[in-house]
Amino acid sequence: MNKIIFLYLPLLFIFQTCQSDNAPFRLQKGDLLFSVGRGDSELLKAIQASTGENKEIPFTHVGIVIVENGEIFVLEATSPQGVVKTALKTFIDESGTARNKPLIAVGRLKESYLPLIDKSIDNARKLLGKRYDYEYDENNDAFYCSELVRFSFLNSSGKPIFEPLPMSFKDPKTGETAAYWTEHYAKLGKPVPENEPGTNPADMSQSSILNIVYKYYAEQ
């Protein structure tokens, strides 16, 4: 089994993430950072409405932790940039907050999946520069955040370890397709892909193959 690299966060983050026993939480390569986006864009609101129902935190974004020369970065797919490498501090600063704490949770694969991490990170690196997937379509060569994770974390047979779920673009209050998504897909000239296979950060954070090992926003 490949060794998992543990690194102390820079001093600022050690301070931010101290636990009650004064031992700093240590991010590990291959950890997944689930976050709630900052701001009030219509896209963000639509994603929150579509994926956050009945979830503890309506996570709207997810990225993959990597380590380069002792520094921590996050591989992520964002709009409009596409698949990019982001400094950890920037990722945290761009997340929403509650009580002045970032709304970020750390998901870590269960032990039996840890040997897949190095290859999975290599897979994600190969996708750097790919465009953002505004169609939310698993069959094109573009990626949204949880789609990047899904197609990077593969088993020994090359199959994604995160199973897809039927996507829904309906307003949970009315049961009708949300107006934002109706307009969004009309502009693309495509039908709304209701019930087509896909992923979202809120559901991925509850996957049975990982554990939420730390919450930046929880009282410590």
PDB file of C-alpha atoms in Angstrom:
ATOM      1  CA  MET A   1       0.000   0.000   0.000  1.00  0.00           C
ATOM      2  CA  ASN A   2       1.318   3.440  -0.855  1.00  0.00           C
ATOM      3  CA  LYS A   3       2.147   5.566   2.127  1.00  0.00           C
ATOM      4  CA  ILE A   4      -0.241   8.433   2.724  1.00  0.00           C
ATOM      5  CA  ILE A   5       1.582  11.741   3.123  1.00  0.00           C
ATOM      6  CA  PHE A   6       0.640  13.782   6.196  1.00  0.00           C
ATOM      7  CA  LEU A   7       1.568  17.440   6.249  1.00  0.00           C
ATOM      8  CA  TYR A   8       0.957  20.194   8.723  1.00  0.00           C
ATOM      9  CA  LEU A   9      -1.034  23.032   7.277  1.00  0.00           C
ATOM     10  CA  PRO A  10       0.570  26.464   7.204  1.00  0.00           C
ATOM     11  CA  LEU A  11       0.453  28.224  10.562  1.00  0.00           C
ATOM     12  CA  LEU A  12      -2.714  30.127   9.722  1.00  0.00           C
ATOM     13  CA  PHE A  13      -4.618  26.927   9.068  1.00  0.00           C
ATOM     14  CA  ILE A  14      -3.175  25.168  12.108  1.00  0.00           C
ATOM     15  CA  PHE A  15      -4.699  27.953  14.150  1.00  0.00           C
ATOM     16  CA  GLN A  16      -8.008  27.717  12.317  1.00  0.00           C
ATOM     17  CA  THR A  17      -8.302  23.968  12.642  1.00  0.00           C
ATOM     18  CA  CYS A  18      -7.141  23.200  16.162  1.00  0.00           C
ATOM     19  CA  GLN A  19      -9.287  20.602  17.842  1.00  0.00           C
ATOM     20  CA  SER A  20     -10.278  20.547  21.493  1.00  0.00           C
ATOM     21  CA  ASP A  21      -7.226  18.440  22.374  1.00  0.00           C
ATOM     22  CA  ASN A  22      -4.996  21.104  20.745  1.00  0.00           C
ATOM     23  CA  ALA A  23      -3.816  18.646  18.091  1.00  0.00           C
ATOM     24  CA  PRO A  24      -4.030  20.257  14.635  1.00  0.00           C
ATOM     25  CA  PHE A  25      -6.157  18.545  12.033  1.00  0.00           C
ATOM     26  CA  ARG A  26      -3.984  17.320   9.167  1.00  0.00           C
ATOM     27  CA  LEU A  27      -5.235  17.255   5.621  1.00  0.00           C
ATOM     28  CA  GLN A  28      -4.195  14.210   3.652  1.00  0.00           C
ATOM     29  CA  LYS A  29      -3.629  13.918  -0.086  1.00  0.00           C
ATOM     30  CA  GLY A  30      -6.750  12.585  -1.749  1.00  0.00           C
ATOM     31  CA  ASP A  31      -9.080  14.165   0.810  1.00  0.00           C
ATOM     32  CA  LEU A  32     -12.213  15.684  -0.670  1.00  0.00           C
ATOM     33  CA  LEU A  33     -13.145  19.208   0.402  1.00  0.00           C
ATOM     34  CA  PHE A  34     -16.911  19.732   0.306  1.00  0.00           C
ATOM     35  CA  SER A  35     -17.873  23.397   0.469  1.00  0.00           C
ATOM     36  CA  VAL A  36     -20.704  25.858   0.130  1.00  0.00           C
ATOM     37  CA  GLY A  37     -19.912  28.548  -2.428  1.00  0.00           C
ATOM     38  CA  ARG A  38     -19.657  32.182  -1.470  1.00  0.00           C
ATOM     39  CA  GLY A  39     -21.921  34.723  -3.128  1.00  0.00           C
ATOM     40  CA  ASP A  40     -25.448  34.849  -4.453  1.00  0.00           C
ATOM     41  CA  SER A  41     -25.130  34.043  -8.166  1.00  0.00           C
ATOM     42  CA  GLU A  42     -28.146  32.532  -9.854  1.00  0.00           C
ATOM     43  CA  LEU A  43     -26.142  29.397 -10.713  1.00  0.00           C
ATOM     44  CA  LEU A  44     -25.139  28.926  -7.077  1.00  0.00           C
ATOM     45  CA  LYS A  45     -28.716  29.411  -5.887  1.00  0.00           C
ATOM     46  CA  ALA A  46     -29.989  26.901  -8.458  1.00  0.00           C
ATOM     47  CA  ILE A  47     -27.415  24.295  -7.437  1.00  0.00           C
ATOM     48  CA  GLN A  48     -28.241  24.785  -3.761  1.00  0.00           C
ATOM     49  CA  ALA A  49     -31.953  24.380  -4.452  1.00  0.00           C
ATOM     50  CA  SER A  50     -31.440  21.259  -6.568  1.00  0.00           C
ATOM     51  CA  THR A  51     -28.916  19.418  -4.406  1.00  0.00           C
ATOM     52  CA  GLY A  52     -29.246  20.659  -0.860  1.00  0.00           C
ATOM     53  CA  GLU A  53     -32.691  19.450   0.137  1.00  0.00           C
ATOM     54  CA  ASN A  54     -32.677  17.422   3.373  1.00  0.00           C
ATOM     55  CA  LYS A  55     -28.896  17.661   3.714  1.00  0.00           C
ATOM     56  CA  GLU A  56     -27.120  18.832   6.878  1.00  0.00           C
ATOM     57  CA  ILE A  57     -25.207  21.398   4.819  1.00  0.00           C
ATOM     58  CA  PRO A  58     -26.209  22.108   1.199  1.00  0.00           C
ATOM     59  CA  PHE A  59     -22.741  21.547  -0.253  1.00  0.00           C
ATOM     60  CA  THR A  60     -22.441  23.022  -3.730  1.00  0.00           C
ATOM     61  CA  HIS A  61     -18.794  22.297  -4.497  1.00  0.00           C
ATOM     62  CA  VAL A  62     -16.066  19.693  -4.013  1.00  0.00           C
ATOM     63  CA  GLY A  63     -12.327  19.583  -4.743  1.00  0.00           C
ATOM     64  CA  ILE A  64      -9.444  17.129  -4.389  1.00  0.00           C
ATOM     65  CA  VAL A  65      -6.518  17.803  -2.032  1.00  0.00           C
ATOM     66  CA  ILE A  66      -3.023  17.404  -3.496  1.00  0.00           C
ATOM     67  CA  VAL A  67       0.442  18.161  -2.127  1.00  0.00           C
ATOM     68  CA  GLU A  68       3.281  19.679  -4.146  1.00  0.00           C
ATOM     69  CA  ASN A  69       6.676  20.486  -2.611  1.00  0.00           C
ATOM     70  CA  GLY A  70       5.164  20.681   0.842  1.00  0.00           C
ATOM     71  CA  GLU A  71       2.306  22.987  -0.214  1.00  0.00           C
ATOM     72  CA  ILE A  72      -1.362  22.045  -0.302  1.00  0.00           C
ATOM     73  CA  PHE A  73      -3.495  22.687  -3.378  1.00  0.00           C
ATOM     74  CA  VAL A  74      -6.981  21.712  -4.520  1.00  0.00           C
ATOM     75  CA  LEU A  75      -7.859  20.303  -7.935  1.00  0.00           C
ATOM     76  CA  GLU A  76     -11.341  21.534  -8.796  1.00  0.00           C
ATOM     77  CA  ALA A  77     -13.724  22.249 -11.644  1.00  0.00           C
ATOM     78  CA  THR A  78     -15.158  25.744 -11.375  1.00  0.00           C
ATOM     79  CA  SER A  79     -17.239  28.086 -13.505  1.00  0.00           C
ATOM     80  CA  PRO A  80     -16.084  29.639 -15.774  1.00  0.00           C
ATOM     81  CA  GLN A  81     -12.437  28.536 -15.484  1.00  0.00           C
ATOM     82  CA  GLY A  82     -12.919  24.777 -15.855  1.00  0.00           C
ATOM     83  CA  VAL A  83     -10.526  22.290 -14.222  1.00  0.00           C
ATOM     84  CA  VAL A  84      -7.853  24.196 -12.299  1.00  0.00           C
ATOM     85  CA  LYS A  85      -5.318  23.868  -9.475  1.00  0.00           C
ATOM     86  CA  THR A  86      -6.086  26.235  -6.597  1.00  0.00           C
ATOM     87  CA  ALA A  87      -4.066  27.138  -3.504  1.00  0.00           C
ATOM     88  CA  LEU A  88      -5.719  25.872  -0.319  1.00  0.00           C
ATOM     89  CA  LYS A  89      -5.957  29.374   1.141  1.00  0.00           C
ATOM     90  CA  THR A  90      -7.757  30.602  -1.977  1.00  0.00           C
ATOM     91  CA  PHE A  91     -10.163  27.654  -1.875  1.00  0.00           C
ATOM     92  CA  ILE A  92     -10.996  28.425   1.763  1.00  0.00           C
ATOM     93  CA  ASP A  93     -11.313  32.168   1.144  1.00  0.00           C
ATOM     94  CA  GLU A  94     -13.761  31.534  -1.712  1.00  0.00           C
ATOM     95  CA  SER A  95     -16.022  29.337   0.429  1.00  0.00           C
ATOM     96  CA  GLY A  96     -19.077  30.582   2.260  1.00  0.00           C
ATOM     97  CA  THR A  97     -18.850  31.098   6.009  1.00  0.00           C
ATOM     98  CA  ALA A  98     -20.950  30.702   9.138  1.00  0.00           C
ATOM     99  CA  ARG A  99     -19.903  32.348  12.421  1.00  0.00           C
ATOM    100  CA  ASN A 100     -16.751  33.423  10.560  1.00  0.00           C
ATOM    101  CA  LYS A 101     -15.791  29.805   9.847  1.00  0.00           C
ATOM    102  CA  PRO A 102     -15.573  28.315   6.344  1.00  0.00           C
ATOM    103  CA  LEU A 103     -18.415  26.004   5.385  1.00  0.00           C
ATOM    104  CA  ILE A 104     -16.088  23.164   4.415  1.00  0.00           C
ATOM    105  CA  ALA A 105     -16.146  19.488   5.398  1.00  0.00           C
ATOM    106  CA  VAL A 106     -13.344  17.009   4.758  1.00  0.00           C
ATOM    107  CA  GLY A 107     -14.273  13.645   3.254  1.00  0.00           C
ATOM    108  CA  ARG A 108     -11.704  10.846   3.406  1.00  0.00           C
ATOM    109  CA  LEU A 109     -11.922   7.529   1.571  1.00  0.00           C
ATOM    110  CA  LYS A 110     -12.293   4.474   3.740  1.00  0.00           C
ATOM    111  CA  GLU A 111      -9.172   2.403   4.262  1.00  0.00           C
ATOM    112  CA  SER A 112      -9.805  -0.176   1.553  1.00  0.00           C
ATOM    113  CA  TYR A 113      -9.873   2.600  -1.087  1.00  0.00           C
ATOM    114  CA  LEU A 114      -6.719   4.444  -0.004  1.00  0.00           C
ATOM    115  CA  PRO A 115      -4.411   2.552  -2.437  1.00  0.00           C
ATOM    116  CA  LEU A 116      -6.334   4.194  -5.297  1.00  0.00           C
ATOM    117  CA  ILE A 117      -5.431   7.747  -4.321  1.00  0.00           C
ATOM    118  CA  ASP A 118      -2.129   8.242  -6.157  1.00  0.00           C
ATOM    119  CA  LYS A 119      -3.557   7.045  -9.468  1.00  0.00           C
ATOM    120  CA  SER A 120      -6.745   9.041  -8.908  1.00  0.00           C
ATOM    121  CA  ILE A 121      -4.765  12.235  -8.414  1.00  0.00           C
ATOM    122  CA  ASP A 122      -2.829  11.472 -11.603  1.00  0.00           C
ATOM    123  CA  ASN A 123      -6.162  11.062 -13.403  1.00  0.00           C
ATOM    124  CA  ALA A 124      -7.368  14.429 -12.122  1.00  0.00           C
ATOM    125  CA  ARG A 125      -4.136  16.174 -13.121  1.00  0.00           C
ATOM    126  CA  LYS A 126      -4.583  14.953 -16.697  1.00  0.00           C
ATOM    127  CA  LEU A 127      -7.898  16.823 -16.820  1.00  0.00           C
ATOM    128  CA  LEU A 128      -6.409  20.222 -15.925  1.00  0.00           C
ATOM    129  CA  GLY A 129      -7.512  22.784 -18.499  1.00  0.00           C
ATOM    130  CA  LYS A 130     -10.714  20.977 -19.463  1.00  0.00           C
ATOM    131  CA  ARG A 131     -13.723  23.276 -19.772  1.00  0.00           C
ATOM    132  CA  TYR A 132     -16.526  23.522 -17.223  1.00  0.00           C
ATOM    133  CA  ASP A 133     -19.482  21.250 -17.972  1.00  0.00           C
ATOM    134  CA  TYR A 134     -22.486  23.553 -18.150  1.00  0.00           C
ATOM    135  CA  GLU A 135     -24.489  20.718 -19.701  1.00  0.00           C
ATOM    136  CA  TYR A 136     -23.961  18.412 -16.695  1.00  0.00           C
ATOM    137  CA  ASP A 137     -23.463  15.598 -19.147  1.00  0.00           C
ATOM    138  CA  GLU A 138     -21.236  12.610 -18.357  1.00  0.00           C
ATOM    139  CA  ASN A 139     -20.688  11.887 -22.046  1.00  0.00           C
ATOM    140  CA  ASN A 140     -18.857  15.061 -23.089  1.00  0.00           C
ATOM    141  CA  ASP A 141     -15.265  16.155 -22.515  1.00  0.00           C
ATOM    142  CA  ALA A 142     -16.068  18.779 -19.892  1.00  0.00           C
ATOM    143  CA  PHE A 143     -16.380  18.542 -16.104  1.00  0.00           C
ATOM    144  CA  TYR A 144     -18.297  20.031 -13.230  1.00  0.00           C
ATOM    145  CA  CYS A 145     -16.911  19.673  -9.706  1.00  0.00           C
ATOM    146  CA  SER A 146     -18.280  16.323  -8.533  1.00  0.00           C
ATOM    147  CA  GLU A 147     -18.001  14.926 -12.064  1.00  0.00           C
ATOM    148  CA  LEU A 148     -14.251  15.615 -11.893  1.00  0.00           C
ATOM    149  CA  VAL A 149     -14.084  13.585  -8.684  1.00  0.00           C
ATOM    150  CA  ARG A 150     -16.199  10.775 -10.090  1.00  0.00           C
ATOM    151  CA  PHE A 151     -14.053  10.316 -13.207  1.00  0.00           C
ATOM    152  CA  SER A 152     -10.761  10.681 -11.352  1.00  0.00           C
ATOM    153  CA  PHE A 153     -11.342   8.137  -8.596  1.00  0.00           C
ATOM    154  CA  LEU A 154     -11.314   4.825 -10.446  1.00  0.00           C
ATOM    155  CA  ASN A 155     -10.904   1.239  -9.260  1.00  0.00           C
ATOM    156  CA  SER A 156      -8.346  -1.251 -10.595  1.00  0.00           C
ATOM    157  CA  SER A 157     -10.695  -2.010 -13.495  1.00  0.00           C
ATOM    158  CA  GLY A 158     -10.919   1.651 -14.479  1.00  0.00           C
ATOM    159  CA  LYS A 159     -14.472   2.086 -13.222  1.00  0.00           C
ATOM    160  CA  PRO A 160     -15.561   5.056 -11.054  1.00  0.00           C
ATOM    161  CA  ILE A 161     -15.831   4.165  -7.372  1.00  0.00           C
ATOM    162  CA  PHE A 162     -18.527   6.816  -6.847  1.00  0.00           C
ATOM    163  CA  GLU A 163     -21.797   5.564  -8.303  1.00  0.00           C
ATOM    164  CA  PRO A 164     -23.969   8.003 -10.262  1.00  0.00           C
ATOM    165  CA  LEU A 165     -27.418   9.020  -9.108  1.00  0.00           C
ATOM    166  CA  PRO A 166     -30.381  10.287 -11.133  1.00  0.00           C
ATOM    167  CA  MET A 167     -30.055  14.062 -11.390  1.00  0.00           C
ATOM    168  CA  SER A 168     -32.977  16.321 -10.560  1.00  0.00           C
ATOM    169  CA  PHE A 169     -33.423  19.921 -11.628  1.00  0.00           C
ATOM    170  CA  LYS A 170     -36.797  20.382  -9.956  1.00  0.00           C
ATOM    171  CA  ASP A 171     -37.708  22.928  -7.362  1.00  0.00           C
ATOM    172  CA  PRO A 172     -38.285  20.825  -4.208  1.00  0.00           C
ATOM    173  CA  LYS A 173     -41.074  23.151  -3.129  1.00  0.00           C
ATOM    174  CA  THR A 174     -43.143  22.928  -6.333  1.00  0.00           C
ATOM    175  CA  GLY A 175     -41.993  19.662  -7.884  1.00  0.00           C
ATOM    176  CA  GLU A 176     -41.592  21.501 -11.200  1.00  0.00           C
ATOM    177  CA  THR A 177     -38.395  22.108 -13.115  1.00  0.00           C
ATOM    178  CA  ALA A 178     -36.827  25.230 -11.649  1.00  0.00           C
ATOM    179  CA  ALA A 179     -37.068  28.270 -13.914  1.00  0.00           C
ATOM    180  CA  TYR A 180     -33.300  28.748 -13.895  1.00  0.00           C
ATOM    181  CA  TRP A 181     -32.688  25.288 -15.344  1.00  0.00           C
ATOM    182  CA  THR A 182     -35.456  25.636 -17.917  1.00  0.00           C
ATOM    183  CA  GLU A 183     -33.829  28.835 -19.189  1.00  0.00           C
ATOM    184  CA  HIS A 184     -30.316  27.413 -18.863  1.00  0.00           C
ATOM    185  CA  TYR A 185     -30.981  24.408 -21.086  1.00  0.00           C
ATOM    186  CA  ALA A 186     -33.084  26.429 -23.521  1.00  0.00           C
ATOM    187  CA  LYS A 187     -30.013  28.599 -24.152  1.00  0.00           C
ATOM    188  CA  LEU A 188     -27.965  25.439 -24.752  1.00  0.00           C
ATOM    189  CA  GLY A 189     -30.630  24.075 -27.103  1.00  0.00           C
ATOM    190  CA  LYS A 190     -30.912  20.905 -25.052  1.00  0.00           C
ATOM    191  CA  PRO A 191     -33.643  19.302 -22.938  1.00  0.00           C
ATOM    192  CA  VAL A 192     -33.294  19.368 -19.172  1.00  0.00           C
ATOM    193  CA  PRO A 193     -31.573  16.020 -18.331  1.00  0.00           C
ATOM    194  CA  GLU A 194     -33.984  15.091 -15.554  1.00  0.00           C
ATOM    195  CA  ASN A 195     -33.135  11.646 -14.081  1.00  0.00           C
ATOM    196  CA  GLU A 196     -30.006  11.292 -16.220  1.00  0.00           C
ATOM    197  CA  PRO A 197     -26.992   9.840 -14.340  1.00  0.00           C
ATOM    198  CA  GLY A 198     -24.777  12.335 -12.578  1.00  0.00           C
ATOM    199  CA  THR A 199     -23.443  13.473  -9.225  1.00  0.00           C
ATOM    200  CA  ASN A 200     -23.633  16.405  -6.860  1.00  0.00           C
ATOM    201  CA  PRO A 201     -21.494  17.426  -3.870  1.00  0.00           C
ATOM    202  CA  ALA A 202     -24.295  17.132  -1.308  1.00  0.00           C
ATOM    203  CA  ASP A 203     -25.000  13.486  -2.135  1.00  0.00           C
ATOM    204  CA  MET A 204     -21.327  12.630  -2.686  1.00  0.00           C
ATOM    205  CA  SER A 205     -20.501  13.871   0.815  1.00  0.00           C
ATOM    206  CA  GLN A 206     -22.812  11.167   2.165  1.00  0.00           C
ATOM    207  CA  SER A 207     -21.284   8.332   0.142  1.00  0.00           C
ATOM    208  CA  SER A 208     -20.754   5.069   2.000  1.00  0.00           C
ATOM    209  CA  ILE A 209     -17.170   4.811   0.723  1.00  0.00           C
ATOM    210  CA  LEU A 210     -15.901   7.821   2.649  1.00  0.00           C
ATOM    211  CA  ASN A 211     -16.052   9.352   6.094  1.00  0.00           C
ATOM    212  CA  ILE A 212     -16.435  13.004   6.982  1.00  0.00           C
ATOM    213  CA  VAL A 213     -13.371  13.363   9.203  1.00  0.00           C
ATOM    214  CA  TYR A 214     -13.426  17.095   9.891  1.00  0.00           C
ATOM    215  CA  LYS A 215     -15.747  20.090   9.674  1.00  0.00           C
ATOM    216  CA  TYR A 216     -14.126  23.506   9.517  1.00  0.00           C
ATOM    217  CA  TYR A 217     -17.405  25.119  10.580  1.00  0.00           C
ATOM    218  CA  ALA A 218     -18.028  22.931  13.654  1.00  0.00           C
ATOM    219  CA  GLU A 219     -17.309  24.170  17.142  1.00  0.00           C
ATOM    220  CA  GLN A 220     -13.894  22.845  18.197  1.00  0.00           C
TER     221      GLN A 220
END
